[in-house]
Coordinates of C-alpha atoms and ligand atoms in Angstrom, one line a residue:
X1019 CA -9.7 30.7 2.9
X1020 CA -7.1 29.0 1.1
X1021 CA -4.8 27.0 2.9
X1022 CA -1.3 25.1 2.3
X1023 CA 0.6 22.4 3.5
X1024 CA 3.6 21.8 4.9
X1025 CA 4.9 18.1 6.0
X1026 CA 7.4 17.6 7.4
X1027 CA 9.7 14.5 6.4
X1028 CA 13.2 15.5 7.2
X1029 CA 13.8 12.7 10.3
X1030 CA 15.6 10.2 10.2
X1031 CA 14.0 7.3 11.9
X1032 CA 16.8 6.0 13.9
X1033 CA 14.5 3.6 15.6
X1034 CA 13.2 2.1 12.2
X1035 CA 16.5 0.8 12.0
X1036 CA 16.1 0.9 8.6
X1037 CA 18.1 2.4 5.3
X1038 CA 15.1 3.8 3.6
X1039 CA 13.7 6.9 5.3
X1040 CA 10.9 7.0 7.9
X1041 CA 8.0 8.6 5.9
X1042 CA 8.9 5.8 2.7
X1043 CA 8.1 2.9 4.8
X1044 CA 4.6 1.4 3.1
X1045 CA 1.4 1.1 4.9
X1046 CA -0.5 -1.2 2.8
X1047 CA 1.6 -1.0 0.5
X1048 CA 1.5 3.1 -0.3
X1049 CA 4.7 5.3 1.3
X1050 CA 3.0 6.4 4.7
X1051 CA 4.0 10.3 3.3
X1052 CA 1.6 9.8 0.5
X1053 CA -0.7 8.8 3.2
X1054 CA -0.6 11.9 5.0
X1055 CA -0.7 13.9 1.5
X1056 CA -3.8 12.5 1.0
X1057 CA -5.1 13.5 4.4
X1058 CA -4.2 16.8 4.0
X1059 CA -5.4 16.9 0.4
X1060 CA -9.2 17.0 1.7
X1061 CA -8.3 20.6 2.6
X1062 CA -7.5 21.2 -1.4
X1063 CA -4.6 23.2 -0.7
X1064 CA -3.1 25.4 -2.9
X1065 CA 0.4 24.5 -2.4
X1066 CA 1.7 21.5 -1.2
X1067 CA 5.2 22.0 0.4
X1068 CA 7.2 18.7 2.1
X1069 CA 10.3 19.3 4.0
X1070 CA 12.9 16.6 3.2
X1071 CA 16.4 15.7 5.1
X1072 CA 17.1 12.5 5.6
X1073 CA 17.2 10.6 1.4
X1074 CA 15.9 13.5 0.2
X1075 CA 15.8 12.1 -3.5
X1076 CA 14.1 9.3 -2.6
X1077 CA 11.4 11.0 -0.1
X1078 CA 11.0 13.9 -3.6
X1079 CA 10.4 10.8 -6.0
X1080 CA 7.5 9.6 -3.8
X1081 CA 6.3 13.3 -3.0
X1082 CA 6.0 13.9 -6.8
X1083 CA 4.8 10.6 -7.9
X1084 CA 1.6 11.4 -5.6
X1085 CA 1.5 15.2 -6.7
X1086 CA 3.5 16.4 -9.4
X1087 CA 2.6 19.9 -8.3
X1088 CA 4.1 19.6 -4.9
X1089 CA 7.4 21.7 -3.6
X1090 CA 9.6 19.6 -2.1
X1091 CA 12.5 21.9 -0.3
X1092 CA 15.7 20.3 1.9
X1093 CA 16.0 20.6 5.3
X1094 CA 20.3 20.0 5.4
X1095 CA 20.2 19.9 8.8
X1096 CA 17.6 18.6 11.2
X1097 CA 17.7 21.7 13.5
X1098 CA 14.1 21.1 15.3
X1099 CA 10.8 20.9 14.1
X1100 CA 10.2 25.2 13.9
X1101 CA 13.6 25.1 12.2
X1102 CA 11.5 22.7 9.7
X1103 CA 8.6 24.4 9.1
X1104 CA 11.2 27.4 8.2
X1105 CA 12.4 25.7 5.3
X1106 CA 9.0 25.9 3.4
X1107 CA 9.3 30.1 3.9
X1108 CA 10.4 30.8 0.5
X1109 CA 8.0 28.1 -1.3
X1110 CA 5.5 29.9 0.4
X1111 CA 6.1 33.3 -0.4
X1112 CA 3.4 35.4 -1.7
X1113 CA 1.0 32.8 -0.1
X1114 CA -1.6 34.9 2.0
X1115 CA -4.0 31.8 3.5
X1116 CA -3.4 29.5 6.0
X1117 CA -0.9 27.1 6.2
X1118 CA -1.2 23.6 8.1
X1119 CA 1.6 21.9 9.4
X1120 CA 1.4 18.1 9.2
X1121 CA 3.9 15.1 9.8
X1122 CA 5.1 12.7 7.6
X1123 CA 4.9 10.1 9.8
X1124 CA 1.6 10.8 11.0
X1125 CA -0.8 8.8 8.5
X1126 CA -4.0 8.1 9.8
X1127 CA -5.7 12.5 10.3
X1128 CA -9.6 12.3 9.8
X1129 CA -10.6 14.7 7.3
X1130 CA -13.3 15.9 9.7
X1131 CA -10.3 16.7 12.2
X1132 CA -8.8 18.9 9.8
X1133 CA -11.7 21.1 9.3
X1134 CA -12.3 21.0 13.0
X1135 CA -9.3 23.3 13.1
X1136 CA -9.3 25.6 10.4
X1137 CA -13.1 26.5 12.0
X1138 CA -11.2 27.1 15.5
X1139 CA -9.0 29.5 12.8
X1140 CA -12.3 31.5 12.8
X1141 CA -11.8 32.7 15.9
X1142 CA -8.0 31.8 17.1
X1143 CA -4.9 33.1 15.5
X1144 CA -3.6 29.8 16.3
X1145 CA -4.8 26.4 16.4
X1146 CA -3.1 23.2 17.6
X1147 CA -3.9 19.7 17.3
X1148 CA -4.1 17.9 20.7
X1149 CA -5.1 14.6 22.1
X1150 CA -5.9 12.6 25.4
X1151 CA -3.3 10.9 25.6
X1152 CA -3.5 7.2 27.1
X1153 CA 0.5 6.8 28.3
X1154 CA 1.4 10.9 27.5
X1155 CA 5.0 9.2 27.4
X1156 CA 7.5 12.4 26.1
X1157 CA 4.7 13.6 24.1
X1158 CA 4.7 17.8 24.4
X1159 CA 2.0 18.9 27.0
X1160 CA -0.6 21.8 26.3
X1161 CA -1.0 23.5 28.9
X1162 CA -4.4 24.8 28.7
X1163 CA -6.2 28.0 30.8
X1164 CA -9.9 27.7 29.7
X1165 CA -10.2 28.0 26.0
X1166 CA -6.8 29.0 25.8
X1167 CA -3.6 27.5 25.1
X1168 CA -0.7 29.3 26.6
X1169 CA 1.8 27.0 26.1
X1170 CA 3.6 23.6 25.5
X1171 CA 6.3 22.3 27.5
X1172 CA 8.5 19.3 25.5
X1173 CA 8.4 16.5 28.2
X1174 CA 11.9 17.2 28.5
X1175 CA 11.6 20.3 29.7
X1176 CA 8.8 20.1 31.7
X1177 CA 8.1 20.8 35.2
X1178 CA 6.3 17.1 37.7
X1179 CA 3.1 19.0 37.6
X1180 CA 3.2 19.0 33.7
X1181 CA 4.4 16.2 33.3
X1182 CA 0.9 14.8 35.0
X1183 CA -1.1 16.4 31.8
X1184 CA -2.4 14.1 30.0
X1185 CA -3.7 16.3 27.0
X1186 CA -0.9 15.9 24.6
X1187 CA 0.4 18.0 21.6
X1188 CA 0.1 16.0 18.1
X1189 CA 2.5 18.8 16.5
X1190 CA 0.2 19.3 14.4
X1191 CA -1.1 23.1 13.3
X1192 CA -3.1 26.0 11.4
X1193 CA -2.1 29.5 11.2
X1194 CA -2.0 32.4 9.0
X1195 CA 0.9 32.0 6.6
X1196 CA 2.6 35.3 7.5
X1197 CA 1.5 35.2 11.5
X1198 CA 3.1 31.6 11.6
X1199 CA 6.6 32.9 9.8
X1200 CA 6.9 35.8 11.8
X1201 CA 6.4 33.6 15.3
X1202 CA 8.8 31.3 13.8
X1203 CA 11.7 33.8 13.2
X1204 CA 11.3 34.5 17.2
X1205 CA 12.0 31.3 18.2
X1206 CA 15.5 30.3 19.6
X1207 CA 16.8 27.0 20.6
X1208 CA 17.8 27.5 24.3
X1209 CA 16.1 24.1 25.9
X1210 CA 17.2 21.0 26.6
X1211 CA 17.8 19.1 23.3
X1212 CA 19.5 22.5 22.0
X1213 CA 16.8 22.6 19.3
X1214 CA 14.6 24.9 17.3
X1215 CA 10.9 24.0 18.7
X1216 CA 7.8 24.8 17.0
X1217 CA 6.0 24.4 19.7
X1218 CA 7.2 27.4 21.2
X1219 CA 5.3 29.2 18.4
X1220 CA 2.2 29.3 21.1
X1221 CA 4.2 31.0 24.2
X1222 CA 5.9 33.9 21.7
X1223 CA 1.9 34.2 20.1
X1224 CA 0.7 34.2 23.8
X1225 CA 3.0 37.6 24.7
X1226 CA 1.6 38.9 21.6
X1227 CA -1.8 38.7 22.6
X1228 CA -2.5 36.1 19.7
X1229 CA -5.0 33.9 20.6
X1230 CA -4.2 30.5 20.8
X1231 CA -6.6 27.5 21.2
X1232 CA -6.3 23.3 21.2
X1233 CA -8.9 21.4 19.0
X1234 CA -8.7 17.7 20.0
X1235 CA -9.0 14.4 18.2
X1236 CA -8.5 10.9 19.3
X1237 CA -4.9 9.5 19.7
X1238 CA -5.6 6.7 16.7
X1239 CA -5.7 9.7 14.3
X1240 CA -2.2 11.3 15.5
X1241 CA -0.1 8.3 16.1
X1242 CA 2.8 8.4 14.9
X1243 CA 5.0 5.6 13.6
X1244 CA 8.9 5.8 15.0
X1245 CA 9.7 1.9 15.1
X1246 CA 8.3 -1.3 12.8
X1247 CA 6.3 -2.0 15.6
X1248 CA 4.4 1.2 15.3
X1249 CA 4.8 0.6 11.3
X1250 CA 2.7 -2.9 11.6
X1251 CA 0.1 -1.6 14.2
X1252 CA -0.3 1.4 11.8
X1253 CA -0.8 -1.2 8.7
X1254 CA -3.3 -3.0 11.5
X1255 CA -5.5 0.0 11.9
X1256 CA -5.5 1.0 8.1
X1257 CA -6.7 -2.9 7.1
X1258 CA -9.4 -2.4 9.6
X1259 CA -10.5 1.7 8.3
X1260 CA -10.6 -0.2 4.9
X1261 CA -12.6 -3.4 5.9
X1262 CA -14.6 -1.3 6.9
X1263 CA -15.2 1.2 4.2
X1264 CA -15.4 -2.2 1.8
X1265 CA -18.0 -3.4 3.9
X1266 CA -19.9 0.1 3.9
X1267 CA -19.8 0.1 -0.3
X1268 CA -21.1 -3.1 0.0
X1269 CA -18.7 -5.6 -0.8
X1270 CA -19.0 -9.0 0.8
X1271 CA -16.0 -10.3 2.7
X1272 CA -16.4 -13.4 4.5
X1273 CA -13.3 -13.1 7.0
X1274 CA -12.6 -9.4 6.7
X1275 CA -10.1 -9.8 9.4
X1276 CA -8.3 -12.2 7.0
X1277 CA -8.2 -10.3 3.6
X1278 CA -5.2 -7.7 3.0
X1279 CA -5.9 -4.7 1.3
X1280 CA -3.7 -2.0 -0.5
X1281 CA -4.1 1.9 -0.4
X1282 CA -5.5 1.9 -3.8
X1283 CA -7.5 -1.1 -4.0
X1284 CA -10.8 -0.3 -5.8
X1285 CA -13.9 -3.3 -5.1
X1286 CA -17.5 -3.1 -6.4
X1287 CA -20.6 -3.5 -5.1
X1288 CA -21.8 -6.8 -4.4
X1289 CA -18.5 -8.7 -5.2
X1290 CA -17.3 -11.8 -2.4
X1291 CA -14.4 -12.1 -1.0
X1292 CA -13.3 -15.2 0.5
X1293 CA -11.1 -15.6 3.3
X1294 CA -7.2 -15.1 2.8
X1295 CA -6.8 -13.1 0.4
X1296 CA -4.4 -10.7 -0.5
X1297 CA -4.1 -7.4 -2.7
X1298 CA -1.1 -6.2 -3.8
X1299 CA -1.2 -2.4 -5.4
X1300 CA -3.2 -1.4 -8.1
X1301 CA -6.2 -3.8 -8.4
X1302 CA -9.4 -2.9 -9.6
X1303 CA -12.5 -5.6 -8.7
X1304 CA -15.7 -4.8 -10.7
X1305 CA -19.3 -5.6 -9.2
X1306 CA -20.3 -9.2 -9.1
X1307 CA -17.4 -10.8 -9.1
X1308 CA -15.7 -13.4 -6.9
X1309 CA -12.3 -13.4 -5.1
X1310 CA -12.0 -17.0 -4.0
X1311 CA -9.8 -18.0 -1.0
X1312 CA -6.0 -17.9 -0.7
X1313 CA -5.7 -15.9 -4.2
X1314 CA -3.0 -12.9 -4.7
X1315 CA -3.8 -10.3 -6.8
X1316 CA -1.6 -7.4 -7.9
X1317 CA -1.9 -4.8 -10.4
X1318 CA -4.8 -6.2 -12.5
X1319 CA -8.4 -5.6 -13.2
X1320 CA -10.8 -8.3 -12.5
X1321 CA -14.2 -8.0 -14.7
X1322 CA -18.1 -8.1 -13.6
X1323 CA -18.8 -11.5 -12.9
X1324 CA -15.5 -13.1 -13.2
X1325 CA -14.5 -15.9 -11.1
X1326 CA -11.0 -16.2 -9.5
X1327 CA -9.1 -18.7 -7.4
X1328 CA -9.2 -20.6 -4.8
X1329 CA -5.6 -20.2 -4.9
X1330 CA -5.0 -17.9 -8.2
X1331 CA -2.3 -15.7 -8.4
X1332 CA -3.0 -12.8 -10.6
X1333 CA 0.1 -10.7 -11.6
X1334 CA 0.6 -7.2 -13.3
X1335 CA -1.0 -6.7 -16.3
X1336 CA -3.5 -9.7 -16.1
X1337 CA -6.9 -8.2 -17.6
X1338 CA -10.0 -10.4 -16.7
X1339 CA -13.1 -9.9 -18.8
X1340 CA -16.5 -10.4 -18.1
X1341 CA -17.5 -13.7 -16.5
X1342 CA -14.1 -15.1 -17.0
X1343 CA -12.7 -17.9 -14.8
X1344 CA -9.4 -18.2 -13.4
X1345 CA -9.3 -21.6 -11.1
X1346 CA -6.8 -22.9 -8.4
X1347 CA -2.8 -22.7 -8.9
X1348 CA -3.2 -20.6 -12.1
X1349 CA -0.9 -17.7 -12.5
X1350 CA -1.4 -15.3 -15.1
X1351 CA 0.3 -12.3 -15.8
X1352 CA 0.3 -9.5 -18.7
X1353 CA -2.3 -11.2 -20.1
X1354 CA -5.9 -10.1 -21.5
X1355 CA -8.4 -13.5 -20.6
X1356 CA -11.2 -12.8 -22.3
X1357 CA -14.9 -12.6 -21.7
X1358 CA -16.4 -16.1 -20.7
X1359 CA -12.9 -17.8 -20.9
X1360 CA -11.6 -20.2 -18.6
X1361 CA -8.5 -21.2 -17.3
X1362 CA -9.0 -23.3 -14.5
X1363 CA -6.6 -25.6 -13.4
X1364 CA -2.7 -25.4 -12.7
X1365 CA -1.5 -23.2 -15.5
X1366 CA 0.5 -20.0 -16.7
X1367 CA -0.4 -17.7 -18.9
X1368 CA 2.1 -15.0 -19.2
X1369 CA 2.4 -12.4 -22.0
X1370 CA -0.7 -13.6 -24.3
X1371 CA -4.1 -12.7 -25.3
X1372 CA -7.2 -15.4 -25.1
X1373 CA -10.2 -14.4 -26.8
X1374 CA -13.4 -14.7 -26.1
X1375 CA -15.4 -18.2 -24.3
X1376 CA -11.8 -20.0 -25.0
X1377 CA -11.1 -23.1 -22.4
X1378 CA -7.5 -23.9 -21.7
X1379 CA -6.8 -27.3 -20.3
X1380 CA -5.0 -27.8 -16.9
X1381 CA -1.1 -27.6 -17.0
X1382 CA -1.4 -25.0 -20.0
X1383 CA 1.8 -23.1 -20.2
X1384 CA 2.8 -20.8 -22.2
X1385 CA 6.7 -20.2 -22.4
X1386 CA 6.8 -17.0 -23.0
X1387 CA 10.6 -16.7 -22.3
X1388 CA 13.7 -17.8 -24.1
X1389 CA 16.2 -17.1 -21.8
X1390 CA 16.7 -13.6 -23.1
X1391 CA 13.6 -12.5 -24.5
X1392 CA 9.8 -12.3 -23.8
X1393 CA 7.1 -13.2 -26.3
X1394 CA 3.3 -13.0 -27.0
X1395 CA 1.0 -16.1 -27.1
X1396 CA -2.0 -15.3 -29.0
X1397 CA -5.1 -17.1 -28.8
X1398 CA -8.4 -16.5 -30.6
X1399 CA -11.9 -17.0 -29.3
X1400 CA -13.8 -20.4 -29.0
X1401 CA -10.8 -22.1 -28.9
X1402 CA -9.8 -25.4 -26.9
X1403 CA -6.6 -26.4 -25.3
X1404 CA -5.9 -29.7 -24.5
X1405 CA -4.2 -30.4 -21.3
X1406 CA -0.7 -30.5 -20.8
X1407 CA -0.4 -28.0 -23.7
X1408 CA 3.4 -26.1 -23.8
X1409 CA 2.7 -22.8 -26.0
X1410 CA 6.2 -22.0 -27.3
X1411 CA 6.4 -18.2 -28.0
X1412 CA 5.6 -16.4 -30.2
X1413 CA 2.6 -17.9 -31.4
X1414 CA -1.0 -17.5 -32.7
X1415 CA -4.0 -19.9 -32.5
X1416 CA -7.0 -18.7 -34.5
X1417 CA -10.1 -18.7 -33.3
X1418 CA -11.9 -22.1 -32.7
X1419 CA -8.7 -24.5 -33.1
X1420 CA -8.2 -26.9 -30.9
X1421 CA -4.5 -28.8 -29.6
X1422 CA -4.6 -32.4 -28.5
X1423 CA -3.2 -32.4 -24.6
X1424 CA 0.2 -33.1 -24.5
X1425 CA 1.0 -30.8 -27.5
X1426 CA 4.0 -28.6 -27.6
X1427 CA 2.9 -25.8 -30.0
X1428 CA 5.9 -24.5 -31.9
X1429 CA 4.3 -23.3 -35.2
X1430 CA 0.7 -20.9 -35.0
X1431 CA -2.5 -22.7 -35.9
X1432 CA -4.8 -22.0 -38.1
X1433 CA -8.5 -20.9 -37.3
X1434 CA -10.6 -24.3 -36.8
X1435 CA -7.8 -26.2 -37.2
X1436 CA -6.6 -29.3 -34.7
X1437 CA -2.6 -29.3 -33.1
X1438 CA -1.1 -32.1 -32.5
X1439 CA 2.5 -32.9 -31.5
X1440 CA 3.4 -35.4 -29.8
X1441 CA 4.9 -39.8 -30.7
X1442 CA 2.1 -41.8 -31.4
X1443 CA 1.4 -44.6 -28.5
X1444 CA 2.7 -48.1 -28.9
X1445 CA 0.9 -51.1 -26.7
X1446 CA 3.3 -54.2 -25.9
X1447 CA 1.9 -57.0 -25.0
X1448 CA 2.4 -58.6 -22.0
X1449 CA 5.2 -56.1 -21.3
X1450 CA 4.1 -54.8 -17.7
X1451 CA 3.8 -58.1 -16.3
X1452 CA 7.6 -59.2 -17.4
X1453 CA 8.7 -55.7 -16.1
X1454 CA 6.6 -56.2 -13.2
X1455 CA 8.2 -60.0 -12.4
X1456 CA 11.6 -58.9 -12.7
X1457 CA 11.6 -56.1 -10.6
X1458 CA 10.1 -57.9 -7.5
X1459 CA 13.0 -60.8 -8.2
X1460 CA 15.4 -57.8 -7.9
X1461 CA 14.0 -56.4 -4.7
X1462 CA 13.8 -60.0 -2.8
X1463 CA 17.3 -60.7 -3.7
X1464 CA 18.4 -57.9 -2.1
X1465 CA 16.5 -58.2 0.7
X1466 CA 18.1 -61.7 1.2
X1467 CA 21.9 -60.2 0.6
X1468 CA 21.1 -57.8 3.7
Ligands
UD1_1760 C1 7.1 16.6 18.5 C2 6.6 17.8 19.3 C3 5.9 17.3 20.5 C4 4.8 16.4 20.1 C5 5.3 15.2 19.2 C6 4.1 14.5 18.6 C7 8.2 19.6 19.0 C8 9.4 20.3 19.5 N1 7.8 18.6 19.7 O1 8.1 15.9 19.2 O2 5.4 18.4 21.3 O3 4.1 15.8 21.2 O4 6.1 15.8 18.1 O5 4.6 13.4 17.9 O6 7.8 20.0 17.9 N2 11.3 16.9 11.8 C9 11.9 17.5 10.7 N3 13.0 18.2 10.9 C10 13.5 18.4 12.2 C11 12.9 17.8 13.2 C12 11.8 17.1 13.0 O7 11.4 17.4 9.6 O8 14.5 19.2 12.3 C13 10.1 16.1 11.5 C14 10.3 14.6 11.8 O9 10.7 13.9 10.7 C15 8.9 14.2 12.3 C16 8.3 15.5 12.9 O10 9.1 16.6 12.4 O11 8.0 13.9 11.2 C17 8.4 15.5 14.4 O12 9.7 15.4 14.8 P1 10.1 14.5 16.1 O13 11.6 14.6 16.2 O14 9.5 13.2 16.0 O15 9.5 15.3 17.3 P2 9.1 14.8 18.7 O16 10.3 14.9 19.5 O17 8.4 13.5 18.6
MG1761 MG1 8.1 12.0 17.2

């Protein structure tokens, strides 16, 4: 059977307080609507429709940066949640499969949970997500007769004795593209917040003599996220999912309660992570390697092998090959450090290349900006850099040359050749002791005056 989706993303948030919409706010760093495309996406639908309203431009961008094939259709006004799902009628037409109904704000569905329902579809015309609520708060109630669901009742409108259900709707659903328009088309808005419900799609299938059932899952996977307190327990719950799964792979992390992960972050087998550490988007850890304590890494690629931190930060662009070392306070960023190299003490390396088993001295910099414009540093392999070395950009050192620390490189250097800039040293004699004598006759002078 195929199936398609439909999210909807068209509220506003008003408890966010926020001026970004709901379903944009990041959890670990990835919009939490791209988290629930890619719960839905285990389902392989065939279309992929998401209901916008509230920055609609913005919520498309995201939508389409995660699925290019996705429909995303405007929701003007925010009419109720039936009045939603109505919106993705024309995207859909011609669509004879089922169609699931998901939330934007909803970001942590299993995919097992997913499959649970459309096999209840087997046998039900209609299938809602529930869950056992722990505080039912103004969830909607399902109110169950056996196997069947007859109805749900918003908390608003429900009677004490619903109320006391604790089995919750999660507003999520499955249903036959064509059954779920038509049920939607009967509902009317005549309850107390005036809006268009779909949860009253169960009562009208009900009086058809559809049958309706409730597959449940545990609350964790339908919670929603309606304030930034909800936001940061949601972020809490995905760090732990993907401890976990890095644990699983076999990754080694030493505090995994203390490492911050992104949605995307990609770590081989058998590489350590120490404690504090932090991934920003788009990093890619081979096998083997080392993430030493208190380092920050965002969008880079960190080789087989190589070493980095305590204390690195590496920025976008920074390519680490194999076996290469990046030590404590070193930044680099849109850089390629190549295989066997080190860089290991308080340095920058910004827009450069370093070749192969080349050792740059602590306090390296390269000034790769002029105030206007950025430029390359290019280093070749085997080479040495003294400490203290300023690389002005643009610049090449060929392979195996060497600068004496303290040099400021202004001119490229030629393979195998030695760089040195900087005024010779001049001893004086006796010097430090005259400085010395007067200075200390200064100071008790004053101390006398006082
Ligand atoms: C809804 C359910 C309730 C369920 C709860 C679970 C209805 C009538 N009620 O209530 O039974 O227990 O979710 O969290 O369905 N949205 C739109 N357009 C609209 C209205 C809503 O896109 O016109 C979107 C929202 O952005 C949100 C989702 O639909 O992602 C749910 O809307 P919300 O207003 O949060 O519904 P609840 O009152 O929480
Ligand atoms: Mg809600």
């Amino acid at each position: 059977m195929s199936t398609a989706l439909v999210i909807l993303a068209a509220g506003k948030g008003t408890r966010m307080k926020s001026d970004l919409p709901k379903v944009l706010h990041p959890i670990a760093h990835a919009p939490m609507l791209v988290h629930a495309m890619r719960a839905g996406a285990v389902l392989e639908p065939e279309r992929t429709v998401i209901v916008a309203g509230h920055g609609a431009e913005a919520v498309r961008a995201a939508a389409l940066a995660e699925d290019e094939g996705a429909t995303v259709v405007l929701q003007e006004e925010q009419l109720g949640t039936a009045h939603a799902v109505d919106q993705a009628r024309a995207a859909l037409e011609g669509f004879a499969g089922d169609v699931v109904v998901l939330y934007g704000d909803t970001p942590f569905l299993q995919p097992d949970t997913l499959e649970r329902m459309l096999a209840a579809r087997k046998t039900h015309d209609l299938v809602i997500l529930g869950f056992e609520a722990a505080d039912p708060a103004r969830y909607g109630r399902l109110v169950m007769q056996g196997d069947s669901l007859e109805r749900i009742v918003e908390f608003k409108d429900a009677t004490e004795t619903e109320r006391a259900i604790r089995f919750c709707n999660s507003g999520l659903l499955a249903c036959n593209a064509e059954t779920l328009f038509g049920l939607i088309a009967a509902v009317g808005n005549d309850n107390a917040s005036g809006e268009y419900y779909l949860t009253d799609v169960v009562e009208i299938a009900r009086k058809q003599g559809l049958a309706v059932t409730a597959v449940a899952c545990d609350e964790a996977q339908t919670l929603g996220v309606n304030s930034r307190a909800d936001l940061a327990a949601a972020d809490a719950i995905f760090q732990e999912r993907a401890r976990a799964e890095l644990l699983d792979l076999g990754v080694t992390l030493m505090a995994p309660d203390t490492v911050y992960l992104a949605a995307d972050t990609v770590i081989g087998r058998d590489t350590v992570i120490e404690p504090n550490v932090v991934f920003g988007p788009g990093v890619t850890v081979e096998s083997g390697a080392t993430i030493r304590a208190f380092s920050h890494l965002e969008g880079c690629h960190v080789s087989q092998g190589a070493v980095v931190g305590p204390y690195a930060r590496l920025r976008p662009g920074a390519e680490l090959a194999e076996n290469a070392r990046i030590g404590n306070f070193v930044e680099i960023k849109n850089a390629e450090i190549g295989e066997g190299a080190k860089v290991n003490h308080l340095t920058y390396i910004g827009d450069a290349s370093i070749g192969a088993n080349s050792n740059i001295g602590a306090g390296t910099i390269t000034c790769n900006y002029d105030g206007v414009m950025k430029h390359r540093t290019t280093i070749g392999a085997n080479v040495f850099i003294g400490s203290n070395t300023m690389l002005v950009a643009p610049v090449t050192l060929g392979d195996g040359a060497m600068t004496a620390t303290g040099t400021v490189v202004t001119r490229d250097v030629e393979p195998d050749a030695l760089a040195v800039a900087r005024t010779k040293q001049e001893n004086k004699p006796d010097r430090a002791r005259k400085l010395f004598d007067m200075l200390r006759a200064k100071k008790a002078r004053k101390q006398k005056d006082t």
